[in-house]
Amino acid sequence: MYRDNPLTNISWHDFQKLTPEQKGPYFLREDRPYHVLTAQQFSRPMLERICDLTTKIRLIGKTKGGIHFLQDLLSEKRAMLYFVQPSTRTFLSFYAACQILGIAPAEVRDTTTSSEVKGESPEDTVRTFSSYFDLIIMRHPVGGFAERIAWLLSNTNRPIPLLNAGSGKDQHPTQALLDIYTLQRSFESHGGIERKRIAFVGDLGRGRTVRSLATLLLLYPGVRQYFVAPKELQIGDDIIAAIEKAGMEYEVCDDFEQVVPEVDAIYMTRIQDEWDASHESRLTDSNRFHFTAKHLAMLKPDAVLLHPLPRRKEIDVEVDSDPRAIYWRQVRNGMWVRAALMLTIFDRGVEIDRYYEDLVS
Ligand code: NCD
């Protein structure tokens, strides 16, 4: 049936046995992302292309004529934002990105208002969306659920792309894309992301943003990753194994203050205690992993401080006004990167290239 969609060529049973790296090609079409489910599905050229489109869209979006041009690009499309876990930035930035491109967005954020309360399976609920929409953007608490739905949709007579906007404790690929874009822009004048030292701090075991970004950083030769956390919240063995397989350097430690002056970027995260069954992370002394004004003095002058947000106490509010604190820039970039990604999925990037050429020539 749909020969151009590789997920039609494999049974769900066989697909589940694949590693994340092996699954990646099944989410692509002609070297472009079709479904966006994992960080592992991206190649370096794909990241470069998404970053390039993002910068062009941002510039085009500065003029009224450009805004109208963008709004016409995907005005024949409708998107369902199915967000059954809390979200502020990811939801709103996708919503705004849809508006930028003329995509009509609709939303389900609360399953008590859908037929799931009547006993309908989440699979049937999501399949229903494909009758009305051209794209599903989904945040779901169950890791791997997005992959199951992508397989399922691909094997119906109305396959549509699925975008993972955060799944369980495992993946948040679009956050990792905006993080890469923000890092690339920050390091533009001093050698790009390659060979930089990047530290992750906080709840690395359950922080899906960290897991996805650590995976994308494997595409940048010479990057050295630091995982700074109490033992109970350390990064998963699968991520360490992937770094070792890539032959890249890393350090696992819990001495935050020793790492601060050494690195080019610090990625702070909150404790993900919504996953706690036994309040184990409340017993952890996480105060040692907070970035305060005192740490600004220790940070390299051209280093940057990131956070996927929401934050709690990990970063003092008084740090926000330092030019090295770039988490509010991440928030804004998220909207443009997500617009670039949706354009890529629907293969409309060339139109951006053309408009941009005219604009700058
Ligand atoms: C993150 C998430 O949902 O994983 N938020 C986000 O999308 N920026 C991080 C978090 O909740 O801590």
PDB file of N, CA, C and O in Angstrom, residues 62-117:
ATOM      1  N   LYS A  62       9.824  39.141  10.071  1.00  0.00           N
ATOM      2  CA  LYS A  62       9.996  40.504  10.600  1.00  0.00           C
ATOM      3  C   LYS A  62       9.239  41.558   9.795  1.00  0.00           C
ATOM      4  O   LYS A  62       9.118  42.696  10.219  1.00  0.00           O
ATOM      5  N   THR A  63       8.797  41.185   8.581  1.00  0.00           N
ATOM      6  CA  THR A  63       8.077  42.183   7.776  1.00  0.00           C
ATOM      7  C   THR A  63       6.625  41.738   7.569  1.00  0.00           C
ATOM      8  O   THR A  63       6.331  40.533   7.607  1.00  0.00           O
ATOM      9  N   LYS A  64       5.771  42.700   7.321  1.00  0.00           N
ATOM     10  CA  LYS A  64       4.356  42.387   7.135  1.00  0.00           C
ATOM     11  C   LYS A  64       4.153  41.482   5.914  1.00  0.00           C
ATOM     12  O   LYS A  64       3.397  40.513   5.954  1.00  0.00           O
ATOM     13  N   GLY A  65       4.874  41.818   4.828  1.00  0.00           N
ATOM     14  CA  GLY A  65       4.768  40.993   3.620  1.00  0.00           C
ATOM     15  C   GLY A  65       5.230  39.568   3.914  1.00  0.00           C
ATOM     16  O   GLY A  65       4.612  38.594   3.463  1.00  0.00           O
ATOM     17  N   GLY A  66       6.309  39.456   4.680  1.00  0.00           N
ATOM     18  CA  GLY A  66       6.836  38.138   5.039  1.00  0.00           C
ATOM     19  C   GLY A  66       5.854  37.350   5.891  1.00  0.00           C
ATOM     20  O   GLY A  66       5.653  36.145   5.690  1.00  0.00           O
ATOM     21  N   ILE A  67       5.215  38.031   6.816  1.00  0.00           N
ATOM     22  CA  ILE A  67       4.228  37.363   7.690  1.00  0.00           C
ATOM     23  C   ILE A  67       3.086  36.809   6.846  1.00  0.00           C
ATOM     24  O   ILE A  67       2.658  35.666   7.023  1.00  0.00           O
ATOM     25  N   HIS A  68       2.632  37.598   5.878  1.00  0.00           N
ATOM     26  CA  HIS A  68       1.540  37.123   5.009  1.00  0.00           C
ATOM     27  C   HIS A  68       1.993  35.948   4.149  1.00  0.00           C
ATOM     28  O   HIS A  68       1.242  34.990   3.939  1.00  0.00           O
ATOM     29  N   PHE A  69       3.228  36.027   3.655  1.00  0.00           N
ATOM     30  CA  PHE A  69       3.765  34.915   2.856  1.00  0.00           C
ATOM     31  C   PHE A  69       3.788  33.624   3.695  1.00  0.00           C
ATOM     32  O   PHE A  69       3.328  32.571   3.249  1.00  0.00           O
ATOM     33  N   LEU A  70       4.281  33.727   4.926  1.00  0.00           N
ATOM     34  CA  LEU A  70       4.366  32.542   5.793  1.00  0.00           C
ATOM     35  C   LEU A  70       2.968  31.980   6.077  1.00  0.00           C
ATOM     36  O   LEU A  70       2.746  30.772   6.048  1.00  0.00           O
ATOM     37  N   GLN A  71       2.021  32.897   6.308  1.00  0.00           N
ATOM     38  CA  GLN A  71       0.667  32.456   6.686  1.00  0.00           C
ATOM     39  C   GLN A  71      -0.064  31.718   5.577  1.00  0.00           C
ATOM     40  O   GLN A  71      -1.042  31.029   5.821  1.00  0.00           O
ATOM     41  N   ASP A  72       0.455  31.871   4.366  1.00  0.00           N
ATOM     42  CA  ASP A  72      -0.199  31.215   3.244  1.00  0.00           C
ATOM     43  C   ASP A  72       0.398  29.827   2.968  1.00  0.00           C
ATOM     44  O   ASP A  72      -0.198  29.005   2.287  1.00  0.00           O
ATOM     45  N   LEU A  73       1.584  29.590   3.534  1.00  0.00           N
ATOM     46  CA  LEU A  73       2.350  28.394   3.132  1.00  0.00           C
ATOM     47  C   LEU A  73       1.617  27.088   3.394  1.00  0.00           C
ATOM     48  O   LEU A  73       1.618  26.188   2.574  1.00  0.00           O
ATOM     49  N   LEU A  74       1.016  26.944   4.573  1.00  0.00           N
ATOM     50  CA  LEU A  74       0.349  25.678   4.902  1.00  0.00           C
ATOM     51  C   LEU A  74      -1.114  25.926   5.290  1.00  0.00           C
ATOM     52  O   LEU A  74      -1.669  25.243   6.154  1.00  0.00           O
ATOM     53  N   SER A  75      -1.721  26.918   4.622  1.00  0.00           N
ATOM     54  CA  SER A  75      -3.079  27.304   5.031  1.00  0.00           C
ATOM     55  C   SER A  75      -4.125  26.255   4.663  1.00  0.00           C
ATOM     56  O   SER A  75      -5.269  26.348   5.082  1.00  0.00           O
ATOM     57  N   GLU A  76      -3.701  25.227   3.918  1.00  0.00           N
ATOM     58  CA  GLU A  76      -4.649  24.145   3.598  1.00  0.00           C
ATOM     59  C   GLU A  76      -4.613  23.044   4.668  1.00  0.00           C
ATOM     60  O   GLU A  76      -5.344  22.065   4.586  1.00  0.00           O
ATOM     61  N   LYS A  77      -3.768  23.202   5.694  1.00  0.00           N
ATOM     62  CA  LYS A  77      -3.581  22.137   6.702  1.00  0.00           C
ATOM     63  C   LYS A  77      -4.268  22.456   8.027  1.00  0.00           C
ATOM     64  O   LYS A  77      -4.386  23.611   8.418  1.00  0.00           O
ATOM     65  N   ARG A  78      -4.628  21.367   8.731  1.00  0.00           N
ATOM     66  CA  ARG A  78      -5.157  21.482  10.096  1.00  0.00           C
ATOM     67  C   ARG A  78      -4.333  20.566  11.005  1.00  0.00           C
ATOM     68  O   ARG A  78      -3.941  19.476  10.597  1.00  0.00           O
ATOM     69  N   ALA A  79      -4.104  21.031  12.225  1.00  0.00           N
ATOM     70  CA  ALA A  79      -3.304  20.230  13.165  1.00  0.00           C
ATOM     71  C   ALA A  79      -4.074  19.985  14.455  1.00  0.00           C
ATOM     72  O   ALA A  79      -4.777  20.880  14.948  1.00  0.00           O
ATOM     73  N   MET A  80      -3.954  18.793  14.999  1.00  0.00           N
ATOM     74  CA  MET A  80      -4.517  18.477  16.318  1.00  0.00           C
ATOM     75  C   MET A  80      -3.402  18.478  17.340  1.00  0.00           C
ATOM     76  O   MET A  80      -2.411  17.744  17.195  1.00  0.00           O
ATOM     77  N   LEU A  81      -3.545  19.299  18.358  1.00  0.00           N
ATOM     78  CA  LEU A  81      -2.596  19.283  19.465  1.00  0.00           C
ATOM     79  C   LEU A  81      -3.222  18.469  20.589  1.00  0.00           C
ATOM     80  O   LEU A  81      -4.157  18.923  21.252  1.00  0.00           O
ATOM     81  N   TYR A  82      -2.726  17.259  20.737  1.00  0.00           N
ATOM     82  CA  TYR A  82      -3.260  16.328  21.746  1.00  0.00           C
ATOM     83  C   TYR A  82      -2.249  16.299  22.892  1.00  0.00           C
ATOM     84  O   TYR A  82      -1.208  15.658  22.795  1.00  0.00           O
ATOM     85  N   PHE A  83      -2.531  17.057  23.919  1.00  0.00           N
ATOM     86  CA  PHE A  83      -1.568  17.236  25.018  1.00  0.00           C
ATOM     87  C   PHE A  83      -2.214  16.743  26.309  1.00  0.00           C
ATOM     88  O   PHE A  83      -2.934  17.490  26.965  1.00  0.00           O
ATOM     89  N   VAL A  84      -1.944  15.513  26.669  1.00  0.00           N
ATOM     90  CA  VAL A  84      -2.590  14.982  27.865  1.00  0.00           C
ATOM     91  C   VAL A  84      -1.653  14.984  29.075  1.00  0.00           C
ATOM     92  O   VAL A  84      -1.923  14.325  30.068  1.00  0.00           O
ATOM     93  N   GLN A  85      -0.573  15.751  28.972  1.00  0.00           N
ATOM     94  CA  GLN A  85       0.293  16.046  30.113  1.00  0.00           C
ATOM     95  C   GLN A  85       0.426  17.561  30.159  1.00  0.00           C
ATOM     96  O   GLN A  85       0.348  18.208  29.110  1.00  0.00           O
ATOM     97  N   PRO A  86       0.682  18.128  31.350  1.00  0.00           N
ATOM     98  CA  PRO A  86       0.782  19.582  31.438  1.00  0.00           C
ATOM     99  C   PRO A  86       1.849  20.152  30.510  1.00  0.00           C
ATOM    100  O   PRO A  86       2.881  19.522  30.281  1.00  0.00           O
ATOM    101  N   SER A  87       1.584  21.330  29.987  1.00  0.00           N
ATOM    102  CA  SER A  87       2.553  21.988  29.109  1.00  0.00           C
ATOM    103  C   SER A  87       2.186  23.463  28.979  1.00  0.00           C
ATOM    104  O   SER A  87       1.004  23.792  28.857  1.00  0.00           O
ATOM    105  N   THR A  88       3.175  24.320  29.007  1.00  0.00           N
ATOM    106  CA  THR A  88       2.948  25.734  28.707  1.00  0.00           C
ATOM    107  C   THR A  88       3.651  26.078  27.403  1.00  0.00           C
ATOM    108  O   THR A  88       3.030  26.341  26.375  1.00  0.00           O
ATOM    109  N   ARG A  89       4.991  26.028  27.439  1.00  0.00           N
ATOM    110  CA  ARG A  89       5.790  26.472  26.297  1.00  0.00           C
ATOM    111  C   ARG A  89       5.651  25.586  25.064  1.00  0.00           C
ATOM    112  O   ARG A  89       5.518  26.074  23.944  1.00  0.00           O
ATOM    113  N   THR A  90       5.722  24.276  25.264  1.00  0.00           N
ATOM    114  CA  THR A  90       5.686  23.407  24.090  1.00  0.00           C
ATOM    115  C   THR A  90       4.336  23.544  23.389  1.00  0.00           C
ATOM    116  O   THR A  90       4.267  23.701  22.165  1.00  0.00           O
ATOM    117  N   PHE A  91       3.278  23.541  24.190  1.00  0.00           N
ATOM    118  CA  PHE A  91       1.938  23.685  23.609  1.00  0.00           C
ATOM    119  C   PHE A  91       1.799  25.026  22.878  1.00  0.00           C
ATOM    120  O   PHE A  91       1.428  25.088  21.710  1.00  0.00           O
ATOM    121  N   LEU A  92       2.122  26.099  23.599  1.00  0.00           N
ATOM    122  CA  LEU A  92       1.896  27.427  23.017  1.00  0.00           C
ATOM    123  C   LEU A  92       2.811  27.705  21.826  1.00  0.00           C
ATOM    124  O   LEU A  92       2.411  28.366  20.871  1.00  0.00           O
ATOM    125  N   SER A  93       4.037  27.197  21.888  1.00  0.00           N
ATOM    126  CA  SER A  93       4.938  27.472  20.766  1.00  0.00           C
ATOM    127  C   SER A  93       4.504  26.696  19.526  1.00  0.00           C
ATOM    128  O   SER A  93       4.603  27.198  18.407  1.00  0.00           O
ATOM    129  N   PHE A  94       4.006  25.486  19.708  1.00  0.00           N
ATOM    130  CA  PHE A  94       3.454  24.761  18.558  1.00  0.00           C
ATOM    131  C   PHE A  94       2.213  25.480  18.029  1.00  0.00           C
ATOM    132  O   PHE A  94       2.019  25.602  16.817  1.00  0.00           O
ATOM    133  N   TYR A  95       1.388  25.938  18.950  1.00  0.00           N
ATOM    134  CA  TYR A  95       0.158  26.633  18.567  1.00  0.00           C
ATOM    135  C   TYR A  95       0.503  27.888  17.760  1.00  0.00           C
ATOM    136  O   TYR A  95      -0.047  28.141  16.689  1.00  0.00           O
ATOM    137  N   ALA A  96       1.462  28.659  18.291  1.00  0.00           N
ATOM    138  CA  ALA A  96       1.879  29.885  17.612  1.00  0.00           C
ATOM    139  C   ALA A  96       2.551  29.559  16.276  1.00  0.00           C
ATOM    140  O   ALA A  96       2.338  30.256  15.283  1.00  0.00           O
ATOM    141  N   ALA A  97       3.350  28.475  16.240  1.00  0.00           N
ATOM    142  CA  ALA A  97       4.021  28.087  14.987  1.00  0.00           C
ATOM    143  C   ALA A  97       2.975  27.722  13.928  1.00  0.00           C
ATOM    144  O   ALA A  97       3.122  28.049  12.751  1.00  0.00           O
ATOM    145  N   CYS A  98       1.908  27.044  14.353  1.00  0.00           N
ATOM    146  CA  CYS A  98       0.816  26.732  13.416  1.00  0.00           C
ATOM    147  C   CYS A  98       0.239  28.028  12.867  1.00  0.00           C
ATOM    148  O   CYS A  98       0.022  28.170  11.651  1.00  0.00           O
ATOM    149  N   GLN A  99       0.005  28.990  13.753  1.00  0.00           N
ATOM    150  CA  GLN A  99      -0.576  30.257  13.301  1.00  0.00           C
ATOM    151  C   GLN A  99       0.353  30.989  12.324  1.00  0.00           C
ATOM    152  O   GLN A  99      -0.097  31.565  11.346  1.00  0.00           O
ATOM    153  N   ILE A 100       1.641  30.913  12.598  1.00  0.00           N
ATOM    154  CA  ILE A 100       2.613  31.575  11.705  1.00  0.00           C
ATOM    155  C   ILE A 100       2.501  31.020  10.285  1.00  0.00           C
ATOM    156  O   ILE A 100       2.596  31.734   9.308  1.00  0.00           O
ATOM    157  N   LEU A 101       2.274  29.701  10.186  1.00  0.00           N
ATOM    158  CA  LEU A 101       2.267  29.042   8.867  1.00  0.00           C
ATOM    159  C   LEU A 101       0.864  28.917   8.274  1.00  0.00           C
ATOM    160  O   LEU A 101       0.682  28.295   7.230  1.00  0.00           O
ATOM    161  N   GLY A 102      -0.119  29.446   8.984  1.00  0.00           N
ATOM    162  CA  GLY A 102      -1.494  29.372   8.481  1.00  0.00           C
ATOM    163  C   GLY A 102      -2.181  28.042   8.758  1.00  0.00           C
ATOM    164  O   GLY A 102      -3.302  27.808   8.296  1.00  0.00           O
ATOM    165  N   ILE A 103      -1.529  27.154   9.504  1.00  0.00           N
ATOM    166  CA  ILE A 103      -2.154  25.869   9.857  1.00  0.00           C
ATOM    167  C   ILE A 103      -3.238  26.148  10.910  1.00  0.00           C
ATOM    168  O   ILE A 103      -2.988  26.873  11.866  1.00  0.00           O
ATOM    169  N   ALA A 104      -4.434  25.575  10.721  1.00  0.00           N
ATOM    170  CA  ALA A 104      -5.488  25.781  11.718  1.00  0.00           C
ATOM    171  C   ALA A 104      -5.299  24.781  12.862  1.00  0.00           C
ATOM    172  O   ALA A 104      -5.372  23.576  12.637  1.00  0.00           O
ATOM    173  N   PRO A 105      -5.034  25.268  14.082  1.00  0.00           N
ATOM    174  CA  PRO A 105      -4.815  24.342  15.191  1.00  0.00           C
ATOM    175  C   PRO A 105      -6.100  24.042  15.969  1.00  0.00           C
ATOM    176  O   PRO A 105      -6.950  24.903  16.130  1.00  0.00           O
ATOM    177  N   ALA A 106      -6.227  22.798  16.441  1.00  0.00           N
ATOM    178  CA  ALA A 106      -7.302  22.422  17.372  1.00  0.00           C
ATOM    179  C   ALA A 106      -6.639  21.686  18.532  1.00  0.00           C
ATOM    180  O   ALA A 106      -5.496  21.233  18.404  1.00  0.00           O
ATOM    181  N   GLU A 107      -7.321  21.570  19.644  1.00  0.00           N
ATOM    182  CA  GLU A 107      -6.647  20.981  20.802  1.00  0.00           C
ATOM    183  C   GLU A 107      -7.536  20.068  21.625  1.00  0.00           C
ATOM    184  O   GLU A 107      -8.741  20.292  21.754  1.00  0.00           O
ATOM    185  N   VAL A 108      -6.929  19.012  22.170  1.00  0.00           N
ATOM    186  CA  VAL A 108      -7.508  18.231  23.262  1.00  0.00           C
ATOM    187  C   VAL A 108      -6.443  18.178  24.335  1.00  0.00           C
ATOM    188  O   VAL A 108      -5.332  17.716  24.095  1.00  0.00           O
ATOM    189  N   ARG A 109      -6.750  18.726  25.506  1.00  0.00           N
ATOM    190  CA  ARG A 109      -5.737  18.774  26.567  1.00  0.00           C
ATOM    191  C   ARG A 109      -6.197  18.012  27.790  1.00  0.00           C
ATOM    192  O   ARG A 109      -5.485  17.909  28.771  1.00  0.00           O
ATOM    193  N   ASP A 110      -7.416  17.517  27.733  1.00  0.00           N
ATOM    194  CA  ASP A 110      -7.985  16.928  28.927  1.00  0.00           C
ATOM    195  C   ASP A 110      -8.833  15.744  28.483  1.00  0.00           C
ATOM    196  O   ASP A 110      -9.869  15.930  27.841  1.00  0.00           O
ATOM    197  N   THR A 111      -8.398  14.545  28.801  1.00  0.00           N
ATOM    198  CA  THR A 111      -9.108  13.361  28.281  1.00  0.00           C
ATOM    199  C   THR A 111     -10.474  13.191  28.929  1.00  0.00           C
ATOM    200  O   THR A 111     -11.289  12.423  28.428  1.00  0.00           O
ATOM    201  N   THR A 112     -10.756  13.943  30.016  1.00  0.00           N
ATOM    202  CA  THR A 112     -12.092  13.813  30.603  1.00  0.00           C
ATOM    203  C   THR A 112     -13.146  14.466  29.717  1.00  0.00           C
ATOM    204  O   THR A 112     -14.341  14.287  29.922  1.00  0.00           O
ATOM    205  N   THR A 113     -12.690  15.237  28.704  1.00  0.00           N
ATOM    206  CA  THR A 113     -13.660  15.823  27.775  1.00  0.00           C
ATOM    207  C   THR A 113     -13.737  15.021  26.474  1.00  0.00           C
ATOM    208  O   THR A 113     -14.396  15.422  25.525  1.00  0.00           O
ATOM    209  N   SER A 114     -13.023  13.904  26.397  1.00  0.00           N
ATOM    210  CA  SER A 114     -13.067  13.111  25.160  1.00  0.00           C
ATOM    211  C   SER A 114     -13.707  11.752  25.459  1.00  0.00           C
ATOM    212  O   SER A 114     -13.978  11.417  26.607  1.00  0.00           O
ATOM    213  N   SER A 115     -13.911  10.974  24.420  1.00  0.00           N
ATOM    214  CA  SER A 115     -14.598   9.688  24.616  1.00  0.00           C
ATOM    215  C   SER A 115     -13.752   8.671  25.355  1.00  0.00           C
ATOM    216  O   SER A 115     -14.199   7.540  25.578  1.00  0.00           O
ATOM    217  N   GLU A 116     -12.527   9.061  25.721  1.00  0.00           N
ATOM    218  CA  GLU A 116     -11.736   8.135  26.545  1.00  0.00           C
ATOM    219  C   GLU A 116     -12.464   7.842  27.852  1.00  0.00           C
ATOM    220  O   GLU A 116     -12.327   6.760  28.410  1.00  0.00           O
ATOM    221  N   VAL A 117     -13.276   8.795  28.359  1.00  0.00           N
ATOM    222  CA  VAL A 117     -14.043   8.519  29.586  1.00  0.00           C
ATOM    223  C   VAL A 117     -15.125   7.475  29.358  1.00  0.00           C
ATOM    224  O   VAL A 117     -15.611   6.860  30.292  1.00  0.00           O
TER     225      VAL A 117
END
